[in-house]
mmCIF file of C-alpha atoms in Angstrom:
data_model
loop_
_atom_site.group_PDB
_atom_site.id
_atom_site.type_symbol
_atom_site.label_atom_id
_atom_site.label_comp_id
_atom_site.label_asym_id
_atom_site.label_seq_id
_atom_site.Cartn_x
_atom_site.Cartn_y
_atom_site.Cartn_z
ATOM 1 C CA UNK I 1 4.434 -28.417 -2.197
ATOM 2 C CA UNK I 2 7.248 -25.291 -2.747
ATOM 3 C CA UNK I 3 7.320 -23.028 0.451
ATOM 4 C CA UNK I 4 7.657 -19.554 -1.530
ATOM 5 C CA UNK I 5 8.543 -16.174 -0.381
ATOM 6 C CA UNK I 6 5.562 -14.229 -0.798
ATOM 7 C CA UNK I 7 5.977 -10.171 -0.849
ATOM 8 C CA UNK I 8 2.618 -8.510 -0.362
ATOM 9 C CA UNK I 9 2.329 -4.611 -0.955
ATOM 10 C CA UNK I 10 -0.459 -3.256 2.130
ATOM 11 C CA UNK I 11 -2.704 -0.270 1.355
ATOM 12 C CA UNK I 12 -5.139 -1.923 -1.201
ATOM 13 C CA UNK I 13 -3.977 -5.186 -1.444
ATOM 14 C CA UNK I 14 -4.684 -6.292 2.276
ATOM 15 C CA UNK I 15 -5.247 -2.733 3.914
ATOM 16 C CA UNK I 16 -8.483 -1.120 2.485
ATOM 17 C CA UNK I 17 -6.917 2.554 1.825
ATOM 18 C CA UNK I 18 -8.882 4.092 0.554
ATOM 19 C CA UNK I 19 -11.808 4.009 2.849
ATOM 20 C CA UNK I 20 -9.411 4.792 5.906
ATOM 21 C CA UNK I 21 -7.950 7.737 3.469
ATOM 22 C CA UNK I 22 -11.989 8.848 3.213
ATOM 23 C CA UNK I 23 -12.551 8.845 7.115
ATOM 24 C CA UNK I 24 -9.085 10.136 8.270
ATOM 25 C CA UNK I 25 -10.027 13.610 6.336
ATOM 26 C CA UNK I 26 -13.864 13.567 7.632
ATOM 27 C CA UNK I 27 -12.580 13.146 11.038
ATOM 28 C CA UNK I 28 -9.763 16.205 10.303
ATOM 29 C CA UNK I 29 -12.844 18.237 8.881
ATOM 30 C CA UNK I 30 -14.664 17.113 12.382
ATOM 31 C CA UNK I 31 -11.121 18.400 14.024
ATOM 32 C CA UNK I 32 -10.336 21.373 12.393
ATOM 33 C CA UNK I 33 -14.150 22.932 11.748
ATOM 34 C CA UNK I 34 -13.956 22.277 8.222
ATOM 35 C CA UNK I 35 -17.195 22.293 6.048
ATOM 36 C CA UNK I 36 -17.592 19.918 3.324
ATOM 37 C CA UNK I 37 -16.407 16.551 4.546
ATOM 38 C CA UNK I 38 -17.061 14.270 2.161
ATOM 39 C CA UNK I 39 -16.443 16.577 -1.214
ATOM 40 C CA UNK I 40 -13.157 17.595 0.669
ATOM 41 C CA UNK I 41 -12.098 13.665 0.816
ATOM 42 C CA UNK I 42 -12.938 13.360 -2.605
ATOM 43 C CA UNK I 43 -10.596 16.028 -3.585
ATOM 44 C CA UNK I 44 -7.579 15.381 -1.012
ATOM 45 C CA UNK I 45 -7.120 11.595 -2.279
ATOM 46 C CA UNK I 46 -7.167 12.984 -6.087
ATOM 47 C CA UNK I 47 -4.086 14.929 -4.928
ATOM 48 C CA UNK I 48 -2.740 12.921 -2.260
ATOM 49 C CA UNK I 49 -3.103 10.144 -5.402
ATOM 50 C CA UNK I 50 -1.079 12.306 -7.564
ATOM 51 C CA UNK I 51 1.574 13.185 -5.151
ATOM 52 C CA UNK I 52 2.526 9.665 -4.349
ATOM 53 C CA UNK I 53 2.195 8.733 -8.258
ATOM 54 C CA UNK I 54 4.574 11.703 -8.374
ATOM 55 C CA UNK I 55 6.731 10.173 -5.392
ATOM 56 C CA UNK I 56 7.178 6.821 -7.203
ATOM 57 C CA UNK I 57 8.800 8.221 -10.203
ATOM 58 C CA UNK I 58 11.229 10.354 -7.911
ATOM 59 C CA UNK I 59 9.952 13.987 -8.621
ATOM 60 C CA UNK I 60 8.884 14.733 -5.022
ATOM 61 C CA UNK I 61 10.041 13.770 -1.843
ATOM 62 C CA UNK I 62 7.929 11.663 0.633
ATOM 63 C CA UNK I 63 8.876 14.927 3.580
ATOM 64 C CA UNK I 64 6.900 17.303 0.629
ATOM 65 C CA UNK I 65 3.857 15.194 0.193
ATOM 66 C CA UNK I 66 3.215 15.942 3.960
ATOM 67 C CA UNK I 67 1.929 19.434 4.135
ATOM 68 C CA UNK I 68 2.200 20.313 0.530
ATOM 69 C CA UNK I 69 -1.035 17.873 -0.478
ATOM 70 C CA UNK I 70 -2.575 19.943 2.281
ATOM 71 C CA UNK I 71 -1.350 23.276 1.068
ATOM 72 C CA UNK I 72 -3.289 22.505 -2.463
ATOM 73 C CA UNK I 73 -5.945 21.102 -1.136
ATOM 74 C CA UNK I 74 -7.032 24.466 1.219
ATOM 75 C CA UNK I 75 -5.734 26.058 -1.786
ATOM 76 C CA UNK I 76 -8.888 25.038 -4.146
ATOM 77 C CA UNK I 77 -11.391 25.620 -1.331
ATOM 78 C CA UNK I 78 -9.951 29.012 -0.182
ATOM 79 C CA UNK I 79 -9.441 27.691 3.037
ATOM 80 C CA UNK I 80 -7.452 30.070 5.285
ATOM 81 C CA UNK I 81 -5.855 30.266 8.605
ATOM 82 C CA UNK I 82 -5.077 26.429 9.628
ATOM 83 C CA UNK I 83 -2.082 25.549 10.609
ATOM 84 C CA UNK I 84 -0.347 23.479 7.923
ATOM 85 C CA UNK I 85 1.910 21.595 10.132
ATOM 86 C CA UNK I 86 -0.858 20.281 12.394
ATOM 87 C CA UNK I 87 -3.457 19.657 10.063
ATOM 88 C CA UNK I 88 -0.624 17.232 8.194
ATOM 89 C CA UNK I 89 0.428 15.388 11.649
ATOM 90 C CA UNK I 90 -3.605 14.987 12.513
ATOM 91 C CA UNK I 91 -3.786 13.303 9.021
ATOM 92 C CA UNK I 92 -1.452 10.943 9.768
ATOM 93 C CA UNK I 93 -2.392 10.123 13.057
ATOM 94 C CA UNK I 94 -6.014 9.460 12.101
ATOM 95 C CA UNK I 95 -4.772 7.234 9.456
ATOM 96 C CA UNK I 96 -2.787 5.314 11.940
ATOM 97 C CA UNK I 97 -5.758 4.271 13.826
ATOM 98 C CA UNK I 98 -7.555 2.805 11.020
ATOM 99 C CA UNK I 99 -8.396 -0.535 11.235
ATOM 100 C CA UNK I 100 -10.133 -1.196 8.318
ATOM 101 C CA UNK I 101 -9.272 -4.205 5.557
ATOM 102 C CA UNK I 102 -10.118 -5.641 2.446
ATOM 103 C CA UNK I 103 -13.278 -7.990 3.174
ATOM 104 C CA UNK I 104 -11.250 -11.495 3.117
ATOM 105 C CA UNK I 105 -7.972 -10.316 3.736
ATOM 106 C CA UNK I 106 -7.682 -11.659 7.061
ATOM 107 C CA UNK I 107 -8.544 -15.021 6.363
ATOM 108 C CA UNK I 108 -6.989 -14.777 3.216
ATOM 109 C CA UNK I 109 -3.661 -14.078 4.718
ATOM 110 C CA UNK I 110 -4.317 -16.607 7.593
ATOM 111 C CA UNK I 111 -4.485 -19.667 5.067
ATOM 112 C CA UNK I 112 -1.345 -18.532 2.904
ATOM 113 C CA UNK I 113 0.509 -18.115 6.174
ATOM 114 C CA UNK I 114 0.579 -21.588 6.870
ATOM 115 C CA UNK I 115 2.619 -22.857 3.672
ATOM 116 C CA UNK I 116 4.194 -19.421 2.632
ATOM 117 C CA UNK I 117 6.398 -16.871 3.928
ATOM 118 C CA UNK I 118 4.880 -13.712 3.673
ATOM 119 C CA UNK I 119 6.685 -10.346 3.671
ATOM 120 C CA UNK I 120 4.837 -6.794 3.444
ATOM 121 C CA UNK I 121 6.342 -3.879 1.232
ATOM 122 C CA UNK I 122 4.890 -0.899 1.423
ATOM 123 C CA UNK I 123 5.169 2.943 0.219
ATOM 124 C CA UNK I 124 4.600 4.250 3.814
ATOM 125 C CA UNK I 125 5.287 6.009 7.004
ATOM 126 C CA UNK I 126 6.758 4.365 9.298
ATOM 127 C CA UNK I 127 4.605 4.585 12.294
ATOM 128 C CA UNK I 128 1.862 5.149 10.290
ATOM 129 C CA UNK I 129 1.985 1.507 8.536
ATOM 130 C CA UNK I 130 3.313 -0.555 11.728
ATOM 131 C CA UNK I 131 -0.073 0.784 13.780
ATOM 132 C CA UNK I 132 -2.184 -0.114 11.120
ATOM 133 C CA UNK I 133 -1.012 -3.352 10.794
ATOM 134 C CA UNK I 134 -1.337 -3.834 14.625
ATOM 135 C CA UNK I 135 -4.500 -1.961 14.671
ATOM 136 C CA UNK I 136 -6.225 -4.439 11.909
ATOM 137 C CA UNK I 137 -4.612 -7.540 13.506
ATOM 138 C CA UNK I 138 -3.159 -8.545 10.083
ATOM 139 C CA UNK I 139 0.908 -7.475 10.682
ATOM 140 C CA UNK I 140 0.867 -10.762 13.383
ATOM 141 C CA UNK I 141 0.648 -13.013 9.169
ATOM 142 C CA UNK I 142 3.972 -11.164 8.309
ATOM 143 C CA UNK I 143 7.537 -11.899 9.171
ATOM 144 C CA UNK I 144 8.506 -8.606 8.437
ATOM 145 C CA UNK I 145 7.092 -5.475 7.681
ATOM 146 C CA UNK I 146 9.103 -3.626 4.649
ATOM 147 C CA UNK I 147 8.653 -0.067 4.572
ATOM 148 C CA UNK I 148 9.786 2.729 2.694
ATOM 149 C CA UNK I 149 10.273 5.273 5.058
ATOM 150 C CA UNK I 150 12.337 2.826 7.441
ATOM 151 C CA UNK I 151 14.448 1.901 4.381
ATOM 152 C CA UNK I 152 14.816 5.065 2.558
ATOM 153 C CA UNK I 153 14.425 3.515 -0.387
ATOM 154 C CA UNK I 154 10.755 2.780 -2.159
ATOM 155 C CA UNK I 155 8.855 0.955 -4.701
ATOM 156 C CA UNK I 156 9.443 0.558 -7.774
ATOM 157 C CA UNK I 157 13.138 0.797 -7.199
ATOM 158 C CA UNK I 158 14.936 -2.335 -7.539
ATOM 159 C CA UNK I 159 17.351 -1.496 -4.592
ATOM 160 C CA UNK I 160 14.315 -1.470 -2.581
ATOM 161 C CA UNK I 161 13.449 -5.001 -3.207
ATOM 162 C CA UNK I 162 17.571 -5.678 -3.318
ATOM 163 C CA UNK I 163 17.533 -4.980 0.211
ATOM 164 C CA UNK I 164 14.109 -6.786 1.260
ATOM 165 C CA UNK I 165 15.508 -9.920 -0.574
ATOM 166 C CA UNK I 166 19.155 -9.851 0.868
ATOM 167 C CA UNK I 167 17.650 -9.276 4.420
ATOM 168 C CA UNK I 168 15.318 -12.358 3.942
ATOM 169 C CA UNK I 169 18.331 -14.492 3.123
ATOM 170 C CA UNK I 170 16.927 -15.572 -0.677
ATOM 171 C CA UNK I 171 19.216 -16.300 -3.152
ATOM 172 C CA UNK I 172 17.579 -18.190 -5.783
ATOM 173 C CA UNK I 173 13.925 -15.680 -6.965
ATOM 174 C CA UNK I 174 12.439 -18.939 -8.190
ATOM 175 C CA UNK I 175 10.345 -19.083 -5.698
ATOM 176 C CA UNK I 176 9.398 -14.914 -5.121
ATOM 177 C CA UNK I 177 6.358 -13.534 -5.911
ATOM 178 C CA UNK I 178 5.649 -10.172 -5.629
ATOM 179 C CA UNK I 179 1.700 -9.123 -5.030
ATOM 180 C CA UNK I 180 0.023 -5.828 -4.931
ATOM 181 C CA UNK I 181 -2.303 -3.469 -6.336
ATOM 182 C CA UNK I 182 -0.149 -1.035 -8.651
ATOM 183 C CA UNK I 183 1.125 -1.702 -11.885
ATOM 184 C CA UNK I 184 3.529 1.429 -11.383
ATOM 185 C CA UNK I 185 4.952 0.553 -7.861
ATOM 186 C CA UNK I 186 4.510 -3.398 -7.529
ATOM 187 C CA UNK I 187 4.496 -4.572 -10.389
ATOM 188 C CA UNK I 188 7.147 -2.418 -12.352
ATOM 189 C CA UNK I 189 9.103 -3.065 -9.418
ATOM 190 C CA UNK I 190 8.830 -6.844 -9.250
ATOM 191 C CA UNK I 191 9.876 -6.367 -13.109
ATOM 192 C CA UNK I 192 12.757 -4.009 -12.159
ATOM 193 C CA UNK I 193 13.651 -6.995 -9.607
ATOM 194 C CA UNK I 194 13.663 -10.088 -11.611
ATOM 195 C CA UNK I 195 10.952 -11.183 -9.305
ATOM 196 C CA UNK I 196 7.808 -12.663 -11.028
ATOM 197 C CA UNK I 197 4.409 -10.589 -10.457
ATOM 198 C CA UNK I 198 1.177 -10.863 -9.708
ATOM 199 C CA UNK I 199 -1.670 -7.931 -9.624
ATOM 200 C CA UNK I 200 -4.328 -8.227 -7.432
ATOM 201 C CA UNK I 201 -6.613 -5.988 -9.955
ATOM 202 C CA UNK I 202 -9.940 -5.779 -7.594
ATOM 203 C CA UNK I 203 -10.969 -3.151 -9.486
ATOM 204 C CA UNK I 204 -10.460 -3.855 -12.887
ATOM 205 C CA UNK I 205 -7.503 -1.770 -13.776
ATOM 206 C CA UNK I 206 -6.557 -1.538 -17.798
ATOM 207 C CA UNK I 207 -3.259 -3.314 -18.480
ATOM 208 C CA UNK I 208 -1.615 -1.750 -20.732
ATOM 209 C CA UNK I 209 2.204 -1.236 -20.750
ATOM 210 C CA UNK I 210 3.169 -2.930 -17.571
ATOM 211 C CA UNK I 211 2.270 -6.403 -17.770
ATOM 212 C CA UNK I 212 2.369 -8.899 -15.043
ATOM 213 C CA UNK I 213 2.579 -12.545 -15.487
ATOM 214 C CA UNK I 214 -0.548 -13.218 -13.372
ATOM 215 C CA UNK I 215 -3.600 -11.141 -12.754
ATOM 216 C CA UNK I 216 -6.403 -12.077 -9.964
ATOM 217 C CA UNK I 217 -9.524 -10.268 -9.218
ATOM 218 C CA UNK I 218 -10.052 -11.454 -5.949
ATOM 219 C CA UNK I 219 -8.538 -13.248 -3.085
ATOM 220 C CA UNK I 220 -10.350 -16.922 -3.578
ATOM 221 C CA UNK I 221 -8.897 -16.714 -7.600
ATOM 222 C CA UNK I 222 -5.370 -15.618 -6.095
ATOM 223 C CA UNK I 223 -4.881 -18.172 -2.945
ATOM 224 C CA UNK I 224 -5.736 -20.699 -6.108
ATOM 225 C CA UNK I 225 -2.902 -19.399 -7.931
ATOM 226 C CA UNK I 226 -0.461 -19.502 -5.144
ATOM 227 C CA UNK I 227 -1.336 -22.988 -4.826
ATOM 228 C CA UNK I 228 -0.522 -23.849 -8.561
ATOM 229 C CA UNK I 229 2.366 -21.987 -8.371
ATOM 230 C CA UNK I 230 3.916 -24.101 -5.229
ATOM 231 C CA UNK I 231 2.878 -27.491 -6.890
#
């Protein structure tokens, strides 16, 4: 069996984003006497969605998404007289204390662990990213943690994964794999790399333009792949 270099994206491929995106902004509601908690969680990750779509394609800077997702989002409920600044940093912090995960990520990532060298890359904040990995237990399954901020480079970028790869040492991309959740920032970037793909497409996203050379739905069909593949 091949021992392959494994790079695994974090915030919906092993971390369950979305869910800690939905409680962070309750709790700031809680925080910041906000009415409307769940209709205003709704809304922010539309925009906070956008933004980072928008962030990927190198229209906005990851410093703007900050306060300006927060700036729109008071904007459509007429919210006045919160302080920008703080509401942004209270965000954050929340989302740093999430521990939540995919259901079967953990053991998912314990089993591939064993054979594999596993690598996150991520479209993150620094401190952010590195306590939710520590927070959920699942960082102690990675040798390294790959993130944007820390880099100042990010997905889909090619130099991004040019600098992941040279600090790993690999020479020959045989062997690398690239896994994650979005055709626009994993996969197009695996394809940008030269590095063969595979989405993890839990929810049934259409493929369209960006194809990957492997799809799974779920983590039992994808730790069956990764065994094929090291045969």
């Amino acid at each position: 069996m091949k021992r392959l270099t494994l790079l695994i994206d974090a915030d919906d491929t092993v971390l369950d984003f979305k869910n800690s995106e939905r409680d962070a902004i309750i709790l700031l509601c809680e925080q910041f006497s906000i009415d409307g908690g769940e209709d205003v969680a709704y809304k922010f990750q539309q925009i906070n969605r956008r933004m980072w779509d928008m962030f990927e394609l190198g229209l906005i800077t990851r410093e703007e998404i900050f306060y300006s997702r927060f700036e729109e989002l008071f904007a459509f409920y007429g919210i006045e007289g919160k302080d920008i600044t703080a509401v942004g940093d209270a965000y954050r912090e929340n989302m740093a204390h999430s521990r939540r995960i995919i259901k079967g990520a953990r053991a998912f990532l314990r089993r591939i662990s064993q054979n594999h060298d596993l690598y996150c890359v991520t479209n993150g904040i620094t401190r952010t990213q590195k306590m939710r990995m520590k927070a959920s237990g699942l960082g102690k399954y990675f040798k390294k943690l790959y993130i944007s901020q820390e880099m100042d480079l990010a997905k889909p970028s090619k130099e991004f994964f040019h600098y992941a790869l040279e600090d790993i040492g690999v020479v020959d991309l045989q062997d690398v794999y690239i896994i994650g959740d979005s055709l626009t920032s994993d996969i197009q970037g695996g394809i940008n790399s030269g590095i063969k793909t595979i989405l993890f497409n839990r929810e049934n996203k259409q493929i369209k333009d960006i194809r990957p050379d492997y799809a799974v739905k779920n983590y039992r069909q994808l730790e069956r792949l990764i065994e094929e593949l090291a045969q």
